[in-house]
Amino acid sequence: MESRHFQYIRTIAETGSISRAAEKLYISQPSLSQLLKNVEKKIGAPLFDRGSQPLRLTTIGKKYLETGQHIAELETEFHRYVEDELGCAKGNLVVGSSPFRSTYFLAAFLPQFQEKYPGIRLQLAEHTSKRLEESVLSGEADLIIATQPVDTDAFAFAELYSEEMILVLPANHELSQQYHLPKDCQQTLPILPMELLKDTPFIQMHSEQKLHQQLLNICAEAGFTPKIYLQTRSMETALTLASAGLGATLLPMTLLRAFKPQTAPCYAALPTRPRRHALIAWRKKSYLSHAARAFIDALVNYCRDKGDEL
């Protein structure tokens, strides 16, 4: 099985269309159609059901991609092993992260890592929580920066740090004024009972982000279902919209320390002082190259040294 054929056929399966796959791969549709026909002729069976729109894999097609993925993973592990044998601090490393952690966490760490390991070539892959976990399980990423909970049957991980979740309200909200909530998140924050917000609209993170469910859980513990005004994939957007008066939101202190919206909101702590725990995770039982192990160790040590500054 040629790796190029596998990649092309996987793209057809992902897009459900030969024409859309050809656009994504920057090749002509006739060329891609002919390649698929040649592969099917060599196998002796169709890989797609041509009668369905979008195109669906046949049983043999599913097995083809499953086998190709396994071969690709074995080849990657072999090359990592060779890199380790020929020279320890070299190689390619794909690290998955949310845009938020890339901007406010990894950006401070990566320069010193690059200085220490100039032979390691890094690539950042930015996705939501759900896509990050899928990417490391599929082999697209070597390591990901994730948050608890993760499936311990599928992932191995090392803990990095924890961050408190803070309630953000518009400055003109009646609770902001009644409780004299501060506009500086780094001073001692007053406690605001969550049940007081049952009639307040919320700005919620997208369902592919774990903070989406964390807000629902906290509201459920307080005895109500939040009124969701809108959802966003960007924490900075959620903070800016809350500051503009569109509703309340729940965000990590890491972001609030680093990003200041043009209009200052008010901040409050919650009685339960909820936190979330950041991890560096990888696929369980996969081969960890020297580059990956060096990255894990360096990041864990960085977080330990920074302590409460994160």
PDB file of C-alpha atoms in Angstrom:
ATOM      1  CA  MET A   1       0.000   0.000   0.000  1.00  0.00           C
ATOM      2  CA  GLU A   2       1.518   3.330  -1.080  1.00  0.00           C
ATOM      3  CA  SER A   3       1.265   6.101   1.494  1.00  0.00           C
ATOM      4  CA  ARG A   4       0.251   8.615  -1.205  1.00  0.00           C
ATOM      5  CA  HIS A   5      -2.666   6.402  -2.267  1.00  0.00           C
ATOM      6  CA  PHE A   6      -3.749   6.019   1.341  1.00  0.00           C
ATOM      7  CA  GLN A   7      -3.701   9.783   1.925  1.00  0.00           C
ATOM      8  CA  TYR A   8      -5.700  10.481  -1.240  1.00  0.00           C
ATOM      9  CA  ILE A   9      -8.340   7.858  -0.525  1.00  0.00           C
ATOM     10  CA  ARG A  10      -8.634   8.991   3.090  1.00  0.00           C
ATOM     11  CA  THR A  11      -9.306  12.524   1.823  1.00  0.00           C
ATOM     12  CA  ILE A  12     -12.079  11.226  -0.457  1.00  0.00           C
ATOM     13  CA  ALA A  13     -13.628   9.471   2.553  1.00  0.00           C
ATOM     14  CA  GLU A  14     -13.360  12.626   4.689  1.00  0.00           C
ATOM     15  CA  THR A  15     -14.920  14.925   2.091  1.00  0.00           C
ATOM     16  CA  GLY A  16     -17.423  12.404   0.674  1.00  0.00           C
ATOM     17  CA  SER A  17     -16.647  13.612  -2.839  1.00  0.00           C
ATOM     18  CA  ILE A  18     -13.921  13.053  -5.414  1.00  0.00           C
ATOM     19  CA  SER A  19     -14.225  16.631  -6.688  1.00  0.00           C
ATOM     20  CA  ARG A  20     -13.917  18.193  -3.202  1.00  0.00           C
ATOM     21  CA  ALA A  21     -11.044  15.845  -2.354  1.00  0.00           C
ATOM     22  CA  ALA A  22      -9.251  16.857  -5.574  1.00  0.00           C
ATOM     23  CA  GLU A  23      -9.611  20.545  -4.629  1.00  0.00           C
ATOM     24  CA  LYS A  24      -8.244  19.886  -1.150  1.00  0.00           C
ATOM     25  CA  LEU A  25      -5.312  17.868  -2.550  1.00  0.00           C
ATOM     26  CA  TYR A  26      -4.591  20.381  -5.356  1.00  0.00           C
ATOM     27  CA  ILE A  27      -4.835  17.783  -8.109  1.00  0.00           C
ATOM     28  CA  SER A  28      -7.288  17.397 -10.988  1.00  0.00           C
ATOM     29  CA  GLN A  29     -10.485  15.419 -10.528  1.00  0.00           C
ATOM     30  CA  PRO A  30      -9.776  13.076 -13.497  1.00  0.00           C
ATOM     31  CA  SER A  31      -6.353  12.242 -12.031  1.00  0.00           C
ATOM     32  CA  LEU A  32      -7.834  11.419  -8.637  1.00  0.00           C
ATOM     33  CA  SER A  33     -10.640   9.361 -10.196  1.00  0.00           C
ATOM     34  CA  GLN A  34      -8.102   7.373 -12.193  1.00  0.00           C
ATOM     35  CA  LEU A  35      -5.924   6.795  -9.123  1.00  0.00           C
ATOM     36  CA  LEU A  36      -8.931   5.452  -7.215  1.00  0.00           C
ATOM     37  CA  LYS A  37      -9.859   3.151 -10.101  1.00  0.00           C
ATOM     38  CA  ASN A  38      -6.286   1.824 -10.276  1.00  0.00           C
ATOM     39  CA  VAL A  39      -6.212   1.079  -6.545  1.00  0.00           C
ATOM     40  CA  GLU A  40      -9.612  -0.639  -6.700  1.00  0.00           C
ATOM     41  CA  LYS A  41      -8.482  -2.677  -9.703  1.00  0.00           C
ATOM     42  CA  LYS A  42      -5.359  -3.800  -7.847  1.00  0.00           C
ATOM     43  CA  ILE A  43      -7.416  -4.743  -4.775  1.00  0.00           C
ATOM     44  CA  GLY A  44     -10.137  -6.364  -6.851  1.00  0.00           C
ATOM     45  CA  ALA A  45     -13.063  -4.638  -5.121  1.00  0.00           C
ATOM     46  CA  PRO A  46     -14.602  -1.141  -4.853  1.00  0.00           C
ATOM     47  CA  LEU A  47     -13.618   1.015  -1.905  1.00  0.00           C
ATOM     48  CA  PHE A  48     -16.644   3.342  -2.172  1.00  0.00           C
ATOM     49  CA  ASP A  49     -20.346   2.910  -2.775  1.00  0.00           C
ATOM     50  CA  ARG A  50     -20.796   5.035  -5.919  1.00  0.00           C
ATOM     51  CA  GLY A  51     -24.572   5.054  -5.468  1.00  0.00           C
ATOM     52  CA  SER A  52     -24.465   7.116  -2.286  1.00  0.00           C
ATOM     53  CA  GLN A  53     -24.071  10.863  -1.947  1.00  0.00           C
ATOM     54  CA  PRO A  54     -21.852  11.725  -0.196  1.00  0.00           C
ATOM     55  CA  LEU A  55     -19.641   8.771  -1.097  1.00  0.00           C
ATOM     56  CA  ARG A  56     -19.552   6.077   1.577  1.00  0.00           C
ATOM     57  CA  LEU A  57     -16.820   3.541   2.186  1.00  0.00           C
ATOM     58  CA  THR A  58     -17.593  -0.095   1.509  1.00  0.00           C
ATOM     59  CA  THR A  59     -16.652  -2.670   4.138  1.00  0.00           C
ATOM     60  CA  ILE A  60     -13.441  -3.316   2.203  1.00  0.00           C
ATOM     61  CA  GLY A  61     -12.848   0.422   1.947  1.00  0.00           C
ATOM     62  CA  LYS A  62     -13.116   0.793   5.717  1.00  0.00           C
ATOM     63  CA  LYS A  63     -10.621  -2.046   6.176  1.00  0.00           C
ATOM     64  CA  TYR A  64      -8.297  -0.418   3.631  1.00  0.00           C
ATOM     65  CA  LEU A  65      -8.195   2.838   5.606  1.00  0.00           C
ATOM     66  CA  GLU A  66      -7.886   1.021   8.920  1.00  0.00           C
ATOM     67  CA  THR A  67      -4.934  -0.970   7.581  1.00  0.00           C
ATOM     68  CA  GLY A  68      -3.365   2.135   6.004  1.00  0.00           C
ATOM     69  CA  GLN A  69      -3.630   4.034   9.276  1.00  0.00           C
ATOM     70  CA  HIS A  70      -1.941   1.182  11.125  1.00  0.00           C
ATOM     71  CA  ILE A  71       0.874   1.063   8.547  1.00  0.00           C
ATOM     72  CA  ALA A  72       1.340   4.846   8.784  1.00  0.00           C
ATOM     73  CA  GLU A  73       1.598   4.644  12.578  1.00  0.00           C
ATOM     74  CA  LEU A  74       4.175   1.834  12.372  1.00  0.00           C
ATOM     75  CA  GLU A  75       6.250   3.815   9.857  1.00  0.00           C
ATOM     76  CA  THR A  76       6.142   6.897  12.088  1.00  0.00           C
ATOM     77  CA  GLU A  77       7.233   4.902  15.130  1.00  0.00           C
ATOM     78  CA  PHE A  78      10.047   3.308  13.117  1.00  0.00           C
ATOM     79  CA  HIS A  79      11.367   6.709  11.969  1.00  0.00           C
ATOM     80  CA  ARG A  80      11.203   8.010  15.541  1.00  0.00           C
ATOM     81  CA  TYR A  81      13.190   4.994  16.694  1.00  0.00           C
ATOM     82  CA  VAL A  82      15.827   5.584  13.988  1.00  0.00           C
ATOM     83  CA  GLU A  83      16.078   9.267  14.927  1.00  0.00           C
ATOM     84  CA  ASP A  84      16.638   8.286  18.541  1.00  0.00           C
ATOM     85  CA  GLU A  85      19.329   5.764  17.619  1.00  0.00           C
ATOM     86  CA  LEU A  86      21.196   8.186  15.331  1.00  0.00           C
ATOM     87  CA  GLY A  87      21.021  11.267  17.492  1.00  0.00           C
ATOM     88  CA  CYS A  88      19.160  12.112  20.693  1.00  0.00           C
ATOM     89  CA  ALA A  89      17.610  15.587  20.575  1.00  0.00           C
ATOM     90  CA  LYS A  90      16.557  15.643  16.921  1.00  0.00           C
ATOM     91  CA  GLY A  91      13.452  14.999  14.918  1.00  0.00           C
ATOM     92  CA  ASN A  92       9.987  16.320  14.147  1.00  0.00           C
ATOM     93  CA  LEU A  93       7.297  16.808  16.766  1.00  0.00           C
ATOM     94  CA  VAL A  94       3.638  17.772  16.284  1.00  0.00           C
ATOM     95  CA  VAL A  95       2.096  19.295  19.411  1.00  0.00           C
ATOM     96  CA  GLY A  96      -1.651  19.877  19.564  1.00  0.00           C
ATOM     97  CA  SER A  97      -3.019  22.777  21.555  1.00  0.00           C
ATOM     98  CA  SER A  98      -6.003  25.087  21.758  1.00  0.00           C
ATOM     99  CA  PRO A  99      -5.381  28.589  20.333  1.00  0.00           C
ATOM    100  CA  PHE A 100      -5.795  29.903  23.894  1.00  0.00           C
ATOM    101  CA  ARG A 101      -2.969  27.751  25.300  1.00  0.00           C
ATOM    102  CA  SER A 102      -0.752  28.412  22.286  1.00  0.00           C
ATOM    103  CA  THR A 103      -1.054  32.161  22.869  1.00  0.00           C
ATOM    104  CA  TYR A 104      -0.973  32.427  26.655  1.00  0.00           C
ATOM    105  CA  PHE A 105       1.009  29.353  27.700  1.00  0.00           C
ATOM    106  CA  LEU A 106       3.177  27.777  24.997  1.00  0.00           C
ATOM    107  CA  ALA A 107       4.331  31.126  23.607  1.00  0.00           C
ATOM    108  CA  ALA A 108       6.236  31.752  26.836  1.00  0.00           C
ATOM    109  CA  PHE A 109       7.690  28.229  26.994  1.00  0.00           C
ATOM    110  CA  LEU A 110       8.704  27.499  23.395  1.00  0.00           C
ATOM    111  CA  PRO A 111      11.589  29.987  23.007  1.00  0.00           C
ATOM    112  CA  GLN A 112      13.584  28.420  25.852  1.00  0.00           C
ATOM    113  CA  PHE A 113      12.766  24.922  24.577  1.00  0.00           C
ATOM    114  CA  GLN A 114      13.987  25.856  21.096  1.00  0.00           C
ATOM    115  CA  GLU A 115      17.180  27.288  22.559  1.00  0.00           C
ATOM    116  CA  LYS A 116      17.872  24.076  24.464  1.00  0.00           C
ATOM    117  CA  TYR A 117      16.847  21.692  21.647  1.00  0.00           C
ATOM    118  CA  PRO A 118      17.562  23.433  18.316  1.00  0.00           C
ATOM    119  CA  GLY A 119      17.501  20.100  16.476  1.00  0.00           C
ATOM    120  CA  ILE A 120      13.840  19.415  17.305  1.00  0.00           C
ATOM    121  CA  ARG A 121      11.469  20.813  14.664  1.00  0.00           C
ATOM    122  CA  LEU A 122       8.097  21.679  16.176  1.00  0.00           C
ATOM    123  CA  GLN A 123       4.725  22.016  14.496  1.00  0.00           C
ATOM    124  CA  LEU A 124       1.685  23.349  16.358  1.00  0.00           C
ATOM    125  CA  ALA A 125      -1.745  21.924  15.513  1.00  0.00           C
ATOM    126  CA  GLU A 126      -4.538  24.042  16.981  1.00  0.00           C
ATOM    127  CA  HIS A 127      -8.003  22.566  17.563  1.00  0.00           C
ATOM    128  CA  THR A 128     -10.825  22.327  20.080  1.00  0.00           C
ATOM    129  CA  SER A 129     -10.584  19.832  22.968  1.00  0.00           C
ATOM    130  CA  LYS A 130     -12.466  17.123  21.081  1.00  0.00           C
ATOM    131  CA  ARG A 131     -10.423  17.457  17.908  1.00  0.00           C
ATOM    132  CA  LEU A 132      -7.158  17.533  19.858  1.00  0.00           C
ATOM    133  CA  GLU A 133      -7.913  14.165  21.441  1.00  0.00           C
ATOM    134  CA  GLU A 134      -8.940  12.735  18.066  1.00  0.00           C
ATOM    135  CA  SER A 135      -5.728  14.022  16.469  1.00  0.00           C
ATOM    136  CA  VAL A 136      -3.399  12.302  18.918  1.00  0.00           C
ATOM    137  CA  LEU A 137      -5.348   9.035  18.738  1.00  0.00           C
ATOM    138  CA  SER A 138      -5.191   9.096  14.918  1.00  0.00           C
ATOM    139  CA  GLY A 139      -1.473   9.851  14.896  1.00  0.00           C
ATOM    140  CA  GLU A 140      -1.819  13.365  13.452  1.00  0.00           C
ATOM    141  CA  ALA A 141      -0.286  14.810  16.628  1.00  0.00           C
ATOM    142  CA  ASP A 142       2.392  13.345  18.893  1.00  0.00           C
ATOM    143  CA  LEU A 143       1.409  15.217  22.059  1.00  0.00           C
ATOM    144  CA  ILE A 144      -1.483  17.450  23.072  1.00  0.00           C
ATOM    145  CA  ILE A 145      -2.077  20.012  25.791  1.00  0.00           C
ATOM    146  CA  ALA A 146      -5.401  18.865  27.243  1.00  0.00           C
ATOM    147  CA  THR A 147      -7.544  19.257  30.342  1.00  0.00           C
ATOM    148  CA  GLN A 148      -9.104  16.735  32.667  1.00  0.00           C
ATOM    149  CA  PRO A 149     -10.984  14.510  32.277  1.00  0.00           C
ATOM    150  CA  VAL A 150      -9.308  12.295  29.657  1.00  0.00           C
ATOM    151  CA  ASP A 151      -9.929   8.638  28.880  1.00  0.00           C
ATOM    152  CA  THR A 152      -7.229   6.837  30.868  1.00  0.00           C
ATOM    153  CA  ASP A 153      -7.689   3.713  28.743  1.00  0.00           C
ATOM    154  CA  ALA A 154      -6.672   5.669  25.635  1.00  0.00           C
ATOM    155  CA  PHE A 155      -4.275   8.321  26.980  1.00  0.00           C
ATOM    156  CA  ALA A 156      -1.190   8.527  29.126  1.00  0.00           C
ATOM    157  CA  PHE A 157      -0.441  11.954  30.544  1.00  0.00           C
ATOM    158  CA  ALA A 158       1.605  14.135  32.882  1.00  0.00           C
ATOM    159  CA  GLU A 159       0.030  16.895  34.961  1.00  0.00           C
ATOM    160  CA  LEU A 160       1.117  20.476  34.251  1.00  0.00           C
ATOM    161  CA  TYR A 161      -0.868  22.930  36.371  1.00  0.00           C
ATOM    162  CA  SER A 162      -4.349  23.803  37.567  1.00  0.00           C
ATOM    163  CA  GLU A 163      -6.251  27.055  37.142  1.00  0.00           C
ATOM    164  CA  GLU A 164      -9.231  28.476  39.006  1.00  0.00           C
ATOM    165  CA  MET A 165     -12.407  29.171  37.045  1.00  0.00           C
ATOM    166  CA  ILE A 166     -13.692  32.719  37.542  1.00  0.00           C
ATOM    167  CA  LEU A 167     -17.106  34.248  36.939  1.00  0.00           C
ATOM    168  CA  VAL A 168     -17.101  37.291  34.653  1.00  0.00           C
ATOM    169  CA  LEU A 169     -20.015  39.744  34.658  1.00  0.00           C
ATOM    170  CA  PRO A 170     -20.694  43.069  32.906  1.00  0.00           C
ATOM    171  CA  ALA A 171     -19.805  46.055  35.077  1.00  0.00           C
ATOM    172  CA  ASN A 172     -23.395  47.308  34.820  1.00  0.00           C
ATOM    173  CA  HIS A 173     -24.941  44.011  35.971  1.00  0.00           C
ATOM    174  CA  GLU A 174     -27.003  44.465  39.118  1.00  0.00           C
ATOM    175  CA  LEU A 175     -24.969  41.801  40.942  1.00  0.00           C
ATOM    176  CA  SER A 176     -21.703  43.566  40.040  1.00  0.00           C
ATOM    177  CA  GLN A 177     -22.976  46.677  41.735  1.00  0.00           C
ATOM    178  CA  GLN A 178     -24.736  44.980  44.651  1.00  0.00           C
ATOM    179  CA  TYR A 179     -21.664  42.904  45.585  1.00  0.00           C
ATOM    180  CA  HIS A 180     -19.154  45.660  44.653  1.00  0.00           C
ATOM    181  CA  LEU A 181     -17.342  43.244  42.343  1.00  0.00           C
ATOM    182  CA  PRO A 182     -13.809  44.396  41.413  1.00  0.00           C
ATOM    183  CA  LYS A 183     -12.569  45.080  37.892  1.00  0.00           C
ATOM    184  CA  ASP A 184      -9.161  43.646  38.743  1.00  0.00           C
ATOM    185  CA  CYS A 185      -9.154  39.844  38.633  1.00  0.00           C
ATOM    186  CA  GLN A 186      -5.849  39.588  40.514  1.00  0.00           C
ATOM    187  CA  GLN A 187      -7.042  41.043  43.789  1.00  0.00           C
ATOM    188  CA  THR A 188      -8.950  38.998  46.374  1.00  0.00           C
ATOM    189  CA  LEU A 189     -12.296  38.259  44.737  1.00  0.00           C
ATOM    190  CA  PRO A 190     -15.596  38.204  46.631  1.00  0.00           C
ATOM    191  CA  ILE A 191     -17.636  35.005  46.579  1.00  0.00           C
ATOM    192  CA  LEU A 192     -20.796  35.154  44.479  1.00  0.00           C
ATOM    193  CA  PRO A 193     -23.352  32.320  44.921  1.00  0.00           C
ATOM    194  CA  MET A 194     -23.969  30.777  41.506  1.00  0.00           C
ATOM    195  CA  GLU A 195     -27.731  30.414  42.066  1.00  0.00           C
ATOM    196  CA  LEU A 196     -28.064  34.211  41.904  1.00  0.00           C
ATOM    197  CA  LEU A 197     -27.325  33.978  38.181  1.00  0.00           C
ATOM    198  CA  LYS A 198     -30.242  31.720  37.214  1.00  0.00           C
ATOM    199  CA  ASP A 199     -31.929  34.580  35.309  1.00  0.00           C
ATOM    200  CA  THR A 200     -28.716  35.949  33.766  1.00  0.00           C
ATOM    201  CA  PRO A 201     -27.892  35.082  30.128  1.00  0.00           C
ATOM    202  CA  PHE A 202     -24.576  33.231  29.660  1.00  0.00           C
ATOM    203  CA  ILE A 203     -21.953  33.203  26.954  1.00  0.00           C
ATOM    204  CA  GLN A 204     -20.880  29.577  26.665  1.00  0.00           C
ATOM    205  CA  MET A 205     -17.943  27.878  24.988  1.00  0.00           C
ATOM    206  CA  HIS A 206     -18.559  25.535  22.039  1.00  0.00           C
ATOM    207  CA  SER A 207     -19.662  21.971  22.749  1.00  0.00           C
ATOM    208  CA  GLU A 208     -16.305  20.606  21.501  1.00  0.00           C
ATOM    209  CA  GLN A 209     -14.584  22.419  24.381  1.00  0.00           C
ATOM    210  CA  LYS A 210     -14.606  20.961  27.891  1.00  0.00           C
ATOM    211  CA  LEU A 211     -15.443  24.330  29.426  1.00  0.00           C
ATOM    212  CA  HIS A 212     -18.868  23.975  27.764  1.00  0.00           C
ATOM    213  CA  GLN A 213     -19.776  21.049  30.033  1.00  0.00           C
ATOM    214  CA  GLN A 214     -18.051  22.523  33.073  1.00  0.00           C
ATOM    215  CA  LEU A 215     -20.418  25.517  33.005  1.00  0.00           C
ATOM    216  CA  LEU A 216     -23.434  23.198  32.744  1.00  0.00           C
ATOM    217  CA  ASN A 217     -22.188  21.095  35.660  1.00  0.00           C
ATOM    218  CA  ILE A 218     -21.593  24.117  37.906  1.00  0.00           C
ATOM    219  CA  CYS A 219     -25.046  25.514  37.135  1.00  0.00           C
ATOM    220  CA  ALA A 220     -26.646  22.094  37.740  1.00  0.00           C
ATOM    221  CA  GLU A 221     -24.972  21.926  41.158  1.00  0.00           C
ATOM    222  CA  ALA A 222     -26.516  25.340  41.899  1.00  0.00           C
ATOM    223  CA  GLY A 223     -29.950  24.019  40.910  1.00  0.00           C
ATOM    224  CA  PHE A 224     -30.617  25.594  37.520  1.00  0.00           C
ATOM    225  CA  THR A 225     -29.994  25.306  33.785  1.00  0.00           C
ATOM    226  CA  PRO A 226     -28.206  28.362  32.391  1.00  0.00           C
ATOM    227  CA  LYS A 227     -29.871  30.594  29.824  1.00  0.00           C
ATOM    228  CA  ILE A 228     -27.423  30.533  26.930  1.00  0.00           C
ATOM    229  CA  TYR A 229     -27.349  33.735  24.895  1.00  0.00           C
ATOM    230  CA  LEU A 230     -24.714  32.505  22.454  1.00  0.00           C
ATOM    231  CA  GLN A 231     -21.775  30.116  22.044  1.00  0.00           C
ATOM    232  CA  THR A 232     -18.253  30.855  20.847  1.00  0.00           C
ATOM    233  CA  ARG A 233     -15.018  28.929  20.278  1.00  0.00           C
ATOM    234  CA  SER A 234     -12.886  31.834  21.524  1.00  0.00           C
ATOM    235  CA  MET A 235     -12.357  32.609  25.200  1.00  0.00           C
ATOM    236  CA  GLU A 236     -11.207  36.108  24.297  1.00  0.00           C
ATOM    237  CA  THR A 237     -14.505  36.638  22.454  1.00  0.00           C
ATOM    238  CA  ALA A 238     -16.493  35.347  25.443  1.00  0.00           C
ATOM    239  CA  LEU A 239     -14.645  37.763  27.737  1.00  0.00           C
ATOM    240  CA  THR A 240     -15.094  40.701  25.363  1.00  0.00           C
ATOM    241  CA  LEU A 241     -18.826  40.020  24.932  1.00  0.00           C
ATOM    242  CA  ALA A 242     -19.354  39.698  28.675  1.00  0.00           C
ATOM    243  CA  SER A 243     -17.492  42.981  29.126  1.00  0.00           C
ATOM    244  CA  ALA A 244     -19.796  44.599  26.564  1.00  0.00           C
ATOM    245  CA  GLY A 245     -22.847  43.657  28.636  1.00  0.00           C
ATOM    246  CA  LEU A 246     -24.190  40.649  26.727  1.00  0.00           C
ATOM    247  CA  GLY A 247     -24.095  38.214  29.643  1.00  0.00           C
ATOM    248  CA  ALA A 248     -21.985  36.347  32.173  1.00  0.00           C
ATOM    249  CA  THR A 249     -19.324  33.778  31.376  1.00  0.00           C
ATOM    250  CA  LEU A 250     -16.983  31.343  33.143  1.00  0.00           C
ATOM    251  CA  LEU A 251     -13.292  31.550  32.239  1.00  0.00           C
ATOM    252  CA  PRO A 252      -9.899  30.387  33.574  1.00  0.00           C
ATOM    253  CA  MET A 253      -7.754  32.774  35.590  1.00  0.00           C
ATOM    254  CA  THR A 254      -4.872  32.086  33.151  1.00  0.00           C
ATOM    255  CA  LEU A 255      -6.739  33.970  30.429  1.00  0.00           C
ATOM    256  CA  LEU A 256      -8.013  36.754  32.683  1.00  0.00           C
ATOM    257  CA  ARG A 257      -4.493  37.600  33.852  1.00  0.00           C
ATOM    258  CA  ALA A 258      -3.195  37.826  30.297  1.00  0.00           C
ATOM    259  CA  PHE A 259      -6.031  39.335  28.246  1.00  0.00           C
ATOM    260  CA  LYS A 260      -7.632  42.689  29.102  1.00  0.00           C
ATOM    261  CA  PRO A 261     -10.704  43.682  27.045  1.00  0.00           C
ATOM    262  CA  GLN A 262     -11.210  47.329  26.103  1.00  0.00           C
ATOM    263  CA  THR A 263     -14.198  47.627  28.441  1.00  0.00           C
ATOM    264  CA  ALA A 264     -13.403  46.268  31.912  1.00  0.00           C
ATOM    265  CA  PRO A 265     -15.812  43.636  33.287  1.00  0.00           C
ATOM    266  CA  CYS A 266     -16.229  42.596  36.915  1.00  0.00           C
ATOM    267  CA  TYR A 267     -14.952  39.374  38.455  1.00  0.00           C
ATOM    268  CA  ALA A 268     -16.146  37.032  41.205  1.00  0.00           C
ATOM    269  CA  ALA A 269     -15.086  33.721  42.697  1.00  0.00           C
ATOM    270  CA  LEU A 270     -17.537  30.874  43.210  1.00  0.00           C
ATOM    271  CA  PRO A 271     -18.199  29.180  46.563  1.00  0.00           C
ATOM    272  CA  THR A 272     -16.826  25.825  45.343  1.00  0.00           C
ATOM    273  CA  ARG A 273     -13.682  27.474  43.838  1.00  0.00           C
ATOM    274  CA  PRO A 274     -13.836  25.221  40.737  1.00  0.00           C
ATOM    275  CA  ARG A 275     -10.581  24.483  38.954  1.00  0.00           C
ATOM    276  CA  ARG A 276      -9.497  22.676  35.826  1.00  0.00           C
ATOM    277  CA  HIS A 277      -6.283  20.728  35.418  1.00  0.00           C
ATOM    278  CA  ALA A 278      -4.012  21.086  32.379  1.00  0.00           C
ATOM    279  CA  LEU A 279      -2.120  18.027  31.132  1.00  0.00           C
ATOM    280  CA  ILE A 280       0.260  16.990  28.428  1.00  0.00           C
ATOM    281  CA  ALA A 281      -1.143  13.778  26.955  1.00  0.00           C
ATOM    282  CA  TRP A 282      -0.203  11.177  24.375  1.00  0.00           C
ATOM    283  CA  ARG A 283      -1.645   7.960  22.999  1.00  0.00           C
ATOM    284  CA  LYS A 284      -1.194   5.113  25.435  1.00  0.00           C
ATOM    285  CA  LYS A 285       1.282   2.406  24.366  1.00  0.00           C
ATOM    286  CA  SER A 286       2.625   4.543  21.501  1.00  0.00           C
ATOM    287  CA  TYR A 287       6.380   4.893  21.077  1.00  0.00           C
ATOM    288  CA  LEU A 288       7.625   8.159  22.567  1.00  0.00           C
ATOM    289  CA  SER A 289      10.622   9.504  20.699  1.00  0.00           C
ATOM    290  CA  HIS A 290      13.473  11.234  22.475  1.00  0.00           C
ATOM    291  CA  ALA A 291      12.100  14.520  21.118  1.00  0.00           C
ATOM    292  CA  ALA A 292       8.689  13.827  22.672  1.00  0.00           C
ATOM    293  CA  ARG A 293      10.194  12.798  25.994  1.00  0.00           C
ATOM    294  CA  ALA A 294      12.388  15.904  26.014  1.00  0.00           C
ATOM    295  CA  PHE A 295       9.355  18.107  25.345  1.00  0.00           C
ATOM    296  CA  ILE A 296       7.307  16.454  28.106  1.00  0.00           C
ATOM    297  CA  ASP A 297      10.094  16.734  30.685  1.00  0.00           C
ATOM    298  CA  ALA A 298      10.885  20.341  29.762  1.00  0.00           C
ATOM    299  CA  LEU A 299       7.228  21.408  29.923  1.00  0.00           C
ATOM    300  CA  VAL A 300       6.581  19.662  33.247  1.00  0.00           C
ATOM    301  CA  ASN A 301       9.696  21.300  34.745  1.00  0.00           C
ATOM    302  CA  TYR A 302       8.693  24.689  33.329  1.00  0.00           C
ATOM    303  CA  CYS A 303       5.263  24.474  34.978  1.00  0.00           C
ATOM    304  CA  ARG A 304       6.769  23.320  38.261  1.00  0.00           C
ATOM    305  CA  ASP A 305       9.195  26.249  38.283  1.00  0.00           C
ATOM    306  CA  LYS A 306       6.523  28.812  37.363  1.00  0.00           C
ATOM    307  CA  GLY A 307       4.121  27.548  40.038  1.00  0.00           C
ATOM    308  CA  ASP A 308       1.370  30.047  40.841  1.00  0.00           C
ATOM    309  CA  GLU A 309       2.549  32.427  38.117  1.00  0.00           C
ATOM    310  CA  LEU A 310       0.752  30.340  35.474  1.00  0.00           C
TER     311      LEU A 310
END
